[in-house]
mmCIF file of C-alpha atoms in Angstrom:
data_model
loop_
_atom_site.group_PDB
_atom_site.id
_atom_site.type_symbol
_atom_site.label_atom_id
_atom_site.label_comp_id
_atom_site.label_asym_id
_atom_site.label_seq_id
_atom_site.Cartn_x
_atom_site.Cartn_y
_atom_site.Cartn_z
ATOM 1 C CA MET A 199 44.699 159.962 40.510
ATOM 2 C CA THR A 200 45.883 158.130 43.634
ATOM 3 C CA SER A 201 49.074 159.264 45.352
ATOM 4 C CA VAL A 202 50.543 157.541 48.386
ATOM 5 C CA MET A 203 53.139 159.473 50.390
ATOM 6 C CA PRO A 204 56.278 157.615 51.584
ATOM 7 C CA LEU A 205 55.351 155.462 54.558
ATOM 8 C CA GLN A 206 58.564 155.953 56.497
ATOM 9 C CA THR A 207 57.862 159.665 56.902
ATOM 10 C CA HIS A 208 54.218 159.267 57.934
ATOM 11 C CA GLU A 209 54.106 157.034 61.008
ATOM 12 C CA HIS A 210 53.666 159.565 63.809
ATOM 13 C CA ALA A 211 50.223 161.141 64.228
ATOM 14 C CA LEU A 212 51.577 164.608 63.466
ATOM 15 C CA ASP A 213 53.002 163.393 60.162
ATOM 16 C CA VAL A 214 49.528 162.235 59.140
ATOM 17 C CA LEU A 215 47.722 165.314 60.432
ATOM 18 C CA ARG A 216 49.991 167.760 58.585
ATOM 19 C CA PRO A 217 49.267 166.403 55.077
ATOM 20 C CA ALA A 218 45.599 165.940 56.027
ATOM 21 C CA MET A 219 45.423 169.667 56.764
ATOM 22 C CA GLN A 220 47.207 170.393 53.488
ATOM 23 C CA PHE A 221 44.588 168.348 51.611
ATOM 24 C CA MET A 222 41.841 170.452 53.196
ATOM 25 C CA GLU A 223 43.686 173.715 52.556
ATOM 26 C CA ARG A 224 43.674 172.973 48.835
ATOM 27 C CA GLY A 225 39.930 172.420 48.929
ATOM 28 C CA GLU A 226 39.603 168.652 49.306
ATOM 29 C CA GLN A 227 37.560 166.697 51.812
ATOM 30 C CA VAL A 228 39.522 164.366 54.075
ATOM 31 C CA ALA A 229 38.814 161.207 56.044
ATOM 32 C CA LEU A 230 40.922 159.662 58.780
ATOM 33 C CA ALA A 231 41.152 155.883 58.967
ATOM 34 C CA ILE A 232 42.025 155.044 62.578
ATOM 35 C CA VAL A 233 42.992 151.637 63.963
ATOM 36 C CA THR A 234 40.778 151.028 67.005
ATOM 37 C CA GLY A 235 41.749 147.458 67.839
ATOM 38 C CA THR A 236 43.803 144.467 66.742
ATOM 39 C CA GLU A 237 43.812 140.732 67.344
ATOM 40 C CA GLY A 238 46.750 138.465 66.695
ATOM 41 C CA GLY A 239 49.685 139.931 64.830
ATOM 42 C CA GLY A 240 48.416 143.340 63.734
ATOM 43 C CA VAL A 241 51.241 145.507 62.388
ATOM 44 C CA ARG A 242 49.955 148.865 63.694
ATOM 45 C CA ALA A 243 48.760 149.627 67.201
ATOM 46 C CA PRO A 244 45.420 151.250 68.065
ATOM 47 C CA GLY A 245 45.629 154.938 67.222
ATOM 48 C CA ALA A 246 47.603 154.440 63.993
ATOM 49 C CA MET A 247 46.116 156.595 61.247
ATOM 50 C CA MET A 248 45.872 157.097 57.516
ATOM 51 C CA ALA A 249 44.592 160.347 55.991
ATOM 52 C CA VAL A 250 42.759 160.002 52.662
ATOM 53 C CA SER A 251 41.584 162.844 50.436
ATOM 54 C CA GLU A 252 38.553 162.670 48.152
ATOM 55 C CA SER A 253 40.895 162.388 45.144
ATOM 56 C CA GLY A 254 42.622 159.359 46.695
ATOM 57 C CA HIS A 255 45.806 160.988 47.950
ATOM 58 C CA SER A 256 46.890 159.515 51.260
ATOM 59 C CA ALA A 257 49.443 159.747 54.043
ATOM 60 C CA GLY A 258 50.139 157.134 56.682
ATOM 61 C CA TYR A 259 49.319 153.440 56.834
ATOM 62 C CA VAL A 260 47.255 151.078 58.953
ATOM 63 C CA SER A 261 48.717 147.680 58.023
ATOM 64 C CA GLY A 262 51.718 146.025 56.455
ATOM 65 C CA GLY A 263 50.179 146.646 53.040
ATOM 66 C CA CYS A 264 47.475 143.975 53.044
ATOM 67 C CA ILE A 265 44.466 146.279 53.556
ATOM 68 C CA ASP A 266 45.647 149.846 52.911
ATOM 69 C CA ALA A 267 44.397 150.031 49.323
ATOM 70 C CA ASP A 268 40.927 148.849 50.372
ATOM 71 C CA VAL A 269 40.908 151.284 53.296
ATOM 72 C CA ARG A 270 41.573 154.121 50.858
ATOM 73 C CA LEU A 271 38.593 153.054 48.748
ATOM 74 C CA ASN A 272 36.338 152.843 51.809
ATOM 75 C CA ALA A 273 37.530 156.266 52.940
ATOM 76 C CA GLN A 274 36.635 157.785 49.571
ATOM 77 C CA GLU A 275 33.163 156.218 49.806
ATOM 78 C CA ALA A 276 32.735 157.609 53.331
ATOM 79 C CA LEU A 277 33.565 161.067 52.010
ATOM 80 C CA GLN A 278 30.799 160.775 49.416
ATOM 81 C CA ASP A 279 28.034 160.289 52.000
ATOM 82 C CA GLY A 280 29.740 161.876 55.026
ATOM 83 C CA VAL A 281 28.958 158.905 57.271
ATOM 84 C CA MET A 282 31.478 157.327 59.647
ATOM 85 C CA ARG A 283 32.242 153.666 59.036
ATOM 86 C CA GLN A 284 33.358 150.938 61.415
ATOM 87 C CA ILE A 285 35.181 148.204 59.528
ATOM 88 C CA ARG A 286 36.796 144.936 60.513
ATOM 89 C CA TYR A 287 39.382 143.076 58.439
ATOM 90 C CA GLY A 288 40.522 139.523 59.080
ATOM 91 C CA ALA A 289 38.853 137.057 61.466
ATOM 92 C CA GLY A 290 35.115 137.778 61.659
ATOM 93 C CA SER A 291 35.165 140.277 58.786
ATOM 94 C CA PRO A 292 32.530 140.382 56.026
ATOM 95 C CA PHE A 293 35.345 140.955 53.508
ATOM 96 C CA ALA A 294 36.032 137.315 52.725
ATOM 97 C CA ASP A 295 38.293 138.201 49.799
ATOM 98 C CA ILE A 296 40.757 140.162 51.966
ATOM 99 C CA HIS A 297 42.942 137.921 54.083
ATOM 100 C CA LEU A 298 45.414 138.973 56.752
ATOM 101 C CA PRO A 299 48.537 136.787 56.479
ATOM 102 C CA CYS A 300 49.069 137.151 60.236
ATOM 103 C CA GLY A 301 45.747 135.407 60.874
ATOM 104 C CA GLY A 302 44.535 138.179 63.163
ATOM 105 C CA ALA A 303 42.040 141.002 62.791
ATOM 106 C CA ILE A 304 42.113 144.802 62.516
ATOM 107 C CA ASP A 305 39.234 147.088 63.515
ATOM 108 C CA LEU A 306 39.061 150.607 62.114
ATOM 109 C CA ILE A 307 36.953 153.723 62.176
ATOM 110 C CA ILE A 308 36.820 155.691 58.940
ATOM 111 C CA LEU A 309 35.953 159.215 59.947
ATOM 112 C CA PRO A 310 35.036 162.006 57.502
ATOM 113 C CA ILE A 311 36.584 165.174 58.932
ATOM 114 C CA ARG A 312 34.088 167.992 59.289
ATOM 115 C CA SER A 313 36.469 170.932 59.516
ATOM 116 C CA HIS A 314 40.100 171.987 59.399
ATOM 117 C CA ALA A 315 39.696 173.000 63.055
ATOM 118 C CA GLU A 316 39.152 169.359 64.057
ATOM 119 C CA LEU A 317 42.580 168.467 62.711
ATOM 120 C CA MET A 318 44.139 171.567 64.244
ATOM 121 C CA SER A 319 42.796 170.578 67.663
ATOM 122 C CA LEU A 320 45.049 167.507 67.480
ATOM 123 C CA ALA A 321 48.013 168.973 65.615
ATOM 124 C CA THR A 322 48.422 172.153 67.682
ATOM 125 C CA PRO A 323 49.368 170.496 71.001
ATOM 126 C CA LEU A 324 51.652 168.009 69.236
ATOM 127 C CA GLU A 325 53.419 170.864 67.426
ATOM 128 C CA ALA A 326 53.948 172.448 70.856
ATOM 129 C CA ARG A 327 55.263 169.088 72.156
ATOM 130 C CA ARG A 328 52.272 168.361 74.360
ATOM 131 C CA PRO A 329 50.083 165.218 74.309
ATOM 132 C CA ALA A 330 46.877 165.333 72.272
ATOM 133 C CA THR A 331 43.748 163.274 72.942
ATOM 134 C CA LEU A 332 41.793 161.907 69.999
ATOM 135 C CA SER A 333 38.242 161.129 71.091
ATOM 136 C CA VAL A 334 35.542 159.993 68.643
ATOM 137 C CA SER A 335 31.833 160.087 69.481
ATOM 138 C CA GLY A 336 29.264 157.579 68.281
ATOM 139 C CA ASN A 337 28.049 159.985 65.605
ATOM 140 C CA GLY A 338 31.535 160.532 64.192
ATOM 141 C CA ALA A 339 32.518 163.822 65.824
ATOM 142 C CA LEU A 340 35.955 164.506 67.235
ATOM 143 C CA GLY A 341 36.251 165.751 70.796
ATOM 144 C CA ALA A 342 33.700 163.512 72.512
ATOM 145 C CA PRO A 343 33.689 163.488 76.345
ATOM 146 C CA SER A 344 35.867 160.619 77.520
ATOM 147 C CA GLY A 345 33.001 158.807 79.238
ATOM 148 C CA SER A 346 30.885 158.652 76.093
ATOM 149 C CA ALA A 347 33.595 158.191 73.458
ATOM 150 C CA LEU A 348 33.340 155.382 70.934
ATOM 151 C CA PHE A 349 37.141 155.391 70.744
ATOM 152 C CA GLN A 350 39.816 157.381 72.534
ATOM 153 C CA THR A 351 43.601 157.440 72.416
ATOM 154 C CA VAL A 352 46.384 159.798 73.438
ATOM 155 C CA PHE A 353 49.130 160.839 71.031
ATOM 156 C CA VAL A 354 52.448 161.916 72.520
ATOM 157 C CA PRO A 355 55.036 164.133 70.816
ATOM 158 C CA LYS A 356 57.700 162.615 68.615
ATOM 159 C CA ILE A 357 60.903 161.459 70.252
ATOM 160 C CA ALA A 358 63.336 164.376 70.241
ATOM 161 C CA LEU A 359 67.004 163.413 70.135
ATOM 162 C CA ARG A 360 69.557 165.988 71.310
ATOM 163 C CA ILE A 361 73.112 165.032 70.396
ATOM 164 C CA ALA A 362 76.157 166.957 71.594
ATOM 165 C CA GLY A 363 79.493 165.918 70.173
ATOM 166 C CA ARG A 364 81.878 165.905 67.268
ATOM 167 C CA GLY A 365 82.839 163.690 64.376
ATOM 168 C CA ALA A 366 81.308 160.788 62.496
ATOM 169 C CA ASP A 367 79.555 159.225 65.500
ATOM 170 C CA CYS A 368 77.138 162.076 66.172
ATOM 171 C CA LEU A 369 76.443 162.752 62.474
ATOM 172 C CA ALA A 370 75.665 159.076 61.836
ATOM 173 C CA LEU A 371 73.304 158.934 64.820
ATOM 174 C CA ALA A 372 71.602 162.130 63.669
ATOM 175 C CA ARG A 373 71.027 160.812 60.137
ATOM 176 C CA ILE A 374 69.553 157.493 61.272
ATOM 177 C CA ALA A 375 67.356 159.126 63.922
ATOM 178 C CA ASP A 376 66.093 161.634 61.359
ATOM 179 C CA ALA A 377 65.257 158.801 58.958
ATOM 180 C CA ALA A 378 63.295 157.154 61.789
ATOM 181 C CA GLY A 379 61.149 160.281 62.134
ATOM 182 C CA MET A 380 62.686 161.711 65.297
ATOM 183 C CA GLU A 381 63.196 165.440 65.844
ATOM 184 C CA VAL A 382 66.973 165.794 65.813
ATOM 185 C CA HIS A 383 68.794 168.600 67.646
ATOM 186 C CA LEU A 384 72.556 168.694 67.092
ATOM 187 C CA GLN A 385 75.043 170.654 69.205
ATOM 188 C CA LEU A 386 78.468 170.788 67.560
ATOM 189 C CA PRO A 387 81.660 172.751 68.296
ATOM 190 C CA ASP A 388 83.550 171.999 65.071
ATOM 191 C CA GLU A 389 83.046 174.101 61.964
ATOM 192 C CA GLY A 390 83.190 171.136 59.571
ATOM 193 C CA ASP A 391 80.609 169.114 61.501
ATOM 194 C CA TYR A 392 78.391 172.177 61.817
ATOM 195 C CA ALA A 393 78.508 172.842 58.060
ATOM 196 C CA ALA A 394 77.718 169.195 57.276
ATOM 197 C CA ALA A 395 74.773 169.202 59.688
ATOM 198 C CA CYS A 396 73.385 172.480 58.328
ATOM 199 C CA ALA A 397 73.356 170.950 54.845
ATOM 200 C CA THR A 398 70.822 168.398 56.122
ATOM 201 C CA GLU A 399 67.315 169.280 57.253
ATOM 202 C CA PHE A 400 67.619 168.439 60.931
ATOM 203 C CA ALA A 401 65.140 170.124 63.258
ATOM 204 C CA ARG A 402 67.831 172.241 64.932
ATOM 205 C CA VAL A 403 71.611 172.662 64.740
ATOM 206 C CA ASP A 404 73.541 174.735 67.308
ATOM 207 C CA ARG A 405 77.199 175.723 67.188
ATOM 208 C CA LEU A 406 78.755 175.155 70.601
ATOM 209 C CA GLN A 407 81.182 177.915 71.544
ATOM 210 C CA THR A 408 82.646 177.112 74.965
ATOM 211 C CA PRO A 409 81.760 174.682 77.780
ATOM 212 C CA SER A 410 80.968 177.638 80.024
ATOM 213 C CA HIS A 411 78.429 179.148 77.606
ATOM 214 C CA LEU A 412 76.053 176.377 76.542
ATOM 215 C CA PRO A 413 72.744 176.979 74.748
ATOM 216 C CA GLU A 414 69.702 176.589 76.973
ATOM 217 C CA PRO A 415 68.206 173.115 76.353
ATOM 218 C CA ASP A 416 64.511 172.593 75.711
ATOM 219 C CA ASP A 417 64.448 168.931 76.750
ATOM 220 C CA ASP A 418 61.098 167.462 77.757
ATOM 221 C CA ALA A 419 59.807 164.068 78.849
ATOM 222 C CA TRP A 420 60.033 162.813 75.248
ATOM 223 C CA THR A 421 63.667 163.866 74.764
ATOM 224 C CA ALA A 422 66.745 161.644 74.681
ATOM 225 C CA PHE A 423 70.169 163.237 75.168
ATOM 226 C CA VAL A 424 73.354 161.592 73.898
ATOM 227 C CA LEU A 425 76.830 162.935 74.656
ATOM 228 C CA MET A 426 79.275 161.971 71.899
ATOM 229 C CA PHE A 427 82.374 163.849 72.997
ATOM 230 C CA HIS A 428 85.700 162.302 73.894
ATOM 231 C CA ASP A 429 86.705 165.598 75.514
ATOM 232 C CA SER A 430 86.376 165.684 79.301
ATOM 233 C CA HIS A 431 86.079 169.486 79.473
ATOM 234 C CA TRP A 432 82.776 169.310 77.551
ATOM 235 C CA GLU A 433 81.369 166.310 79.411
ATOM 236 C CA VAL A 434 80.700 167.676 82.884
ATOM 237 C CA PRO A 435 78.835 170.881 81.920
ATOM 238 C CA LEU A 436 76.731 169.136 79.267
ATOM 239 C CA LEU A 437 75.824 166.242 81.557
ATOM 240 C CA ARG A 438 75.069 168.571 84.483
ATOM 241 C CA GLN A 439 72.700 170.410 82.178
ATOM 242 C CA ALA A 440 71.048 167.203 80.943
ATOM 243 C CA VAL A 441 70.411 165.639 84.369
ATOM 244 C CA ALA A 442 68.821 168.895 85.531
ATOM 245 C CA GLY A 443 66.084 168.343 82.950
ATOM 246 C CA PRO A 444 63.340 165.769 82.317
ATOM 247 C CA ALA A 445 64.886 163.752 79.444
ATOM 248 C CA PHE A 446 63.789 160.104 79.544
ATOM 249 C CA TYR A 447 67.228 158.943 78.355
ATOM 250 C CA ILE A 448 70.709 160.326 79.007
ATOM 251 C CA GLY A 449 73.719 158.483 77.627
ATOM 252 C CA ALA A 450 77.395 159.088 76.920
ATOM 253 C CA VAL A 451 79.862 157.314 74.630
ATOM 254 C CA GLY A 452 82.960 155.652 75.982
ATOM 255 C CA SER A 453 84.206 152.494 77.623
ATOM 256 C CA ARG A 454 83.381 151.261 81.124
ATOM 257 C CA LYS A 455 86.653 152.797 82.292
ATOM 258 C CA THR A 456 85.632 156.124 80.745
ATOM 259 C CA GLN A 457 82.234 155.907 82.418
ATOM 260 C CA LEU A 458 83.810 155.346 85.842
ATOM 261 C CA ARG A 459 86.148 158.311 85.325
ATOM 262 C CA ARG A 460 83.182 160.409 84.194
ATOM 263 C CA GLN A 461 81.180 159.469 87.286
ATOM 264 C CA GLU A 462 84.057 160.501 89.556
ATOM 265 C CA ALA A 463 84.331 163.852 87.774
ATOM 266 C CA LEU A 464 80.604 164.451 88.265
ATOM 267 C CA ARG A 465 80.811 163.547 91.969
ATOM 268 C CA ALA A 466 83.650 166.031 92.322
ATOM 269 C CA GLU A 467 81.338 168.656 90.842
ATOM 270 C CA GLY A 468 78.724 167.901 93.497
ATOM 271 C CA LEU A 469 76.210 165.842 91.510
ATOM 272 C CA CYS A 470 74.148 163.458 93.614
ATOM 273 C CA GLU A 471 74.178 159.703 93.037
ATOM 274 C CA THR A 472 70.602 159.713 91.746
ATOM 275 C CA SER A 473 71.567 162.123 88.968
ATOM 276 C CA ILE A 474 74.759 160.231 88.148
ATOM 277 C CA ARG A 475 72.851 156.935 87.859
ATOM 278 C CA ARG A 476 70.632 158.490 85.174
ATOM 279 C CA ILE A 477 73.628 158.658 82.810
ATOM 280 C CA ARG A 478 73.994 155.486 80.781
ATOM 281 C CA GLY A 479 77.387 154.334 79.636
ATOM 282 C CA PRO A 480 78.696 152.546 77.722
ATOM 283 C CA ILE A 481 75.719 153.228 75.465
ATOM 284 C CA GLY A 482 74.079 150.942 72.957
ATOM 285 C CA LEU A 483 72.041 147.768 72.906
ATOM 286 C CA VAL A 484 74.982 145.933 71.316
ATOM 287 C CA PRO A 485 78.262 146.564 73.153
ATOM 288 C CA SER A 486 81.605 147.647 71.717
ATOM 289 C CA MET A 487 80.481 148.938 68.336
ATOM 290 C CA ARG A 488 83.456 150.505 66.531
ATOM 291 C CA ASP A 489 81.846 151.849 63.349
ATOM 292 C CA ALA A 490 79.834 155.075 63.510
ATOM 293 C CA SER A 491 76.806 153.622 61.719
ATOM 294 C CA MET A 492 76.724 150.482 63.870
ATOM 295 C CA LEU A 493 77.109 152.527 67.060
ATOM 296 C CA ALA A 494 74.250 154.738 65.871
ATOM 297 C CA ILE A 495 71.921 151.782 65.297
ATOM 298 C CA SER A 496 72.894 150.221 68.624
ATOM 299 C CA THR A 497 72.342 153.503 70.495
ATOM 300 C CA LEU A 498 69.049 154.222 68.776
ATOM 301 C CA SER A 499 67.824 150.721 69.654
ATOM 302 C CA GLU A 500 68.577 151.354 73.323
ATOM 303 C CA ILE A 501 66.803 154.723 73.211
ATOM 304 C CA ILE A 502 63.702 153.199 71.623
ATOM 305 C CA GLY A 503 63.682 150.436 74.232
ATOM 306 C CA CYS A 504 63.806 153.004 77.048
ATOM 307 C CA PHE A 505 61.039 155.021 75.425
ATOM 308 C CA GLN A 506 58.790 151.966 75.128
ATOM 309 C CA SER A 507 59.470 150.982 78.737
ATOM 310 C CA ALA A 508 58.562 154.481 79.911
ATOM 311 C CA ARG A 509 55.312 154.424 77.912
ATOM 312 C CA GLU A 510 54.365 151.002 79.298
ATOM 313 C CA ALA A 511 55.075 152.183 82.849
ATOM 314 C CA GLU A 512 52.694 155.117 82.300
ATOM 315 C CA ARG A 513 49.890 152.723 81.351
ATOM 316 C CA VAL A 514 50.204 150.624 84.528
#
């Protein structure tokens, strides 16, 4: 029996590694299909993965649907003989009956996993919100020295989104970010908002008590912070806390007039101009959104754009 897990929840490396480990824990062999290169309009970037069990269960995807079924079959065959495969689809491929509508090509490694520990070596740092390096040797072993690796890529933790606020705006942003696979951390002062958030499986929900007693943040370089208060007495302490950390994105709702007033309040509290300039406002890729859901989509688009820009800057 073949079972394919929902694609939208299995895009990040960790969301492929977790079910892969579950397959092994129930006694099945597992192979990882890993995109190693693309030409033309490939949907997934190098490093994208699909986990396939010997019974045909899978998690993740490596294309827009044009080759995934065949990749699963090749992965099951690789599990039968235990030999790594290097496969090309599209231009220059021996599979003449499988066409890529984009006209490009996708190169993959199909790697039979030798032990649960191999998967843990990748999942453990990601669970701890640290980067993990996947390195494949020529004989199909994980953990090859970088100089002799057949393929190597670095996985970074999921985007974490910390939202402090009240009302429909922050709950809408949290729901859409969660659906996009982000780790959502909500900080809410109102009992009704808190109860609604706790009824949903967000990564973390805190009840804010007073502006002078804020929970300690655990922001890292893969965290975005969004302030969604319209209450000035919450703004300054929360923003002071955010700019003291390493979040790649800090934004606050409100008009341009509100942003100018906010900046003056932060200057009065002694924040330097460099810190103040880190705070985006008005937020959102599309300006002046009035509906909570539209503001959420606009804000999330801006966050994703900043994340991509930061990743590209790291590669230069």
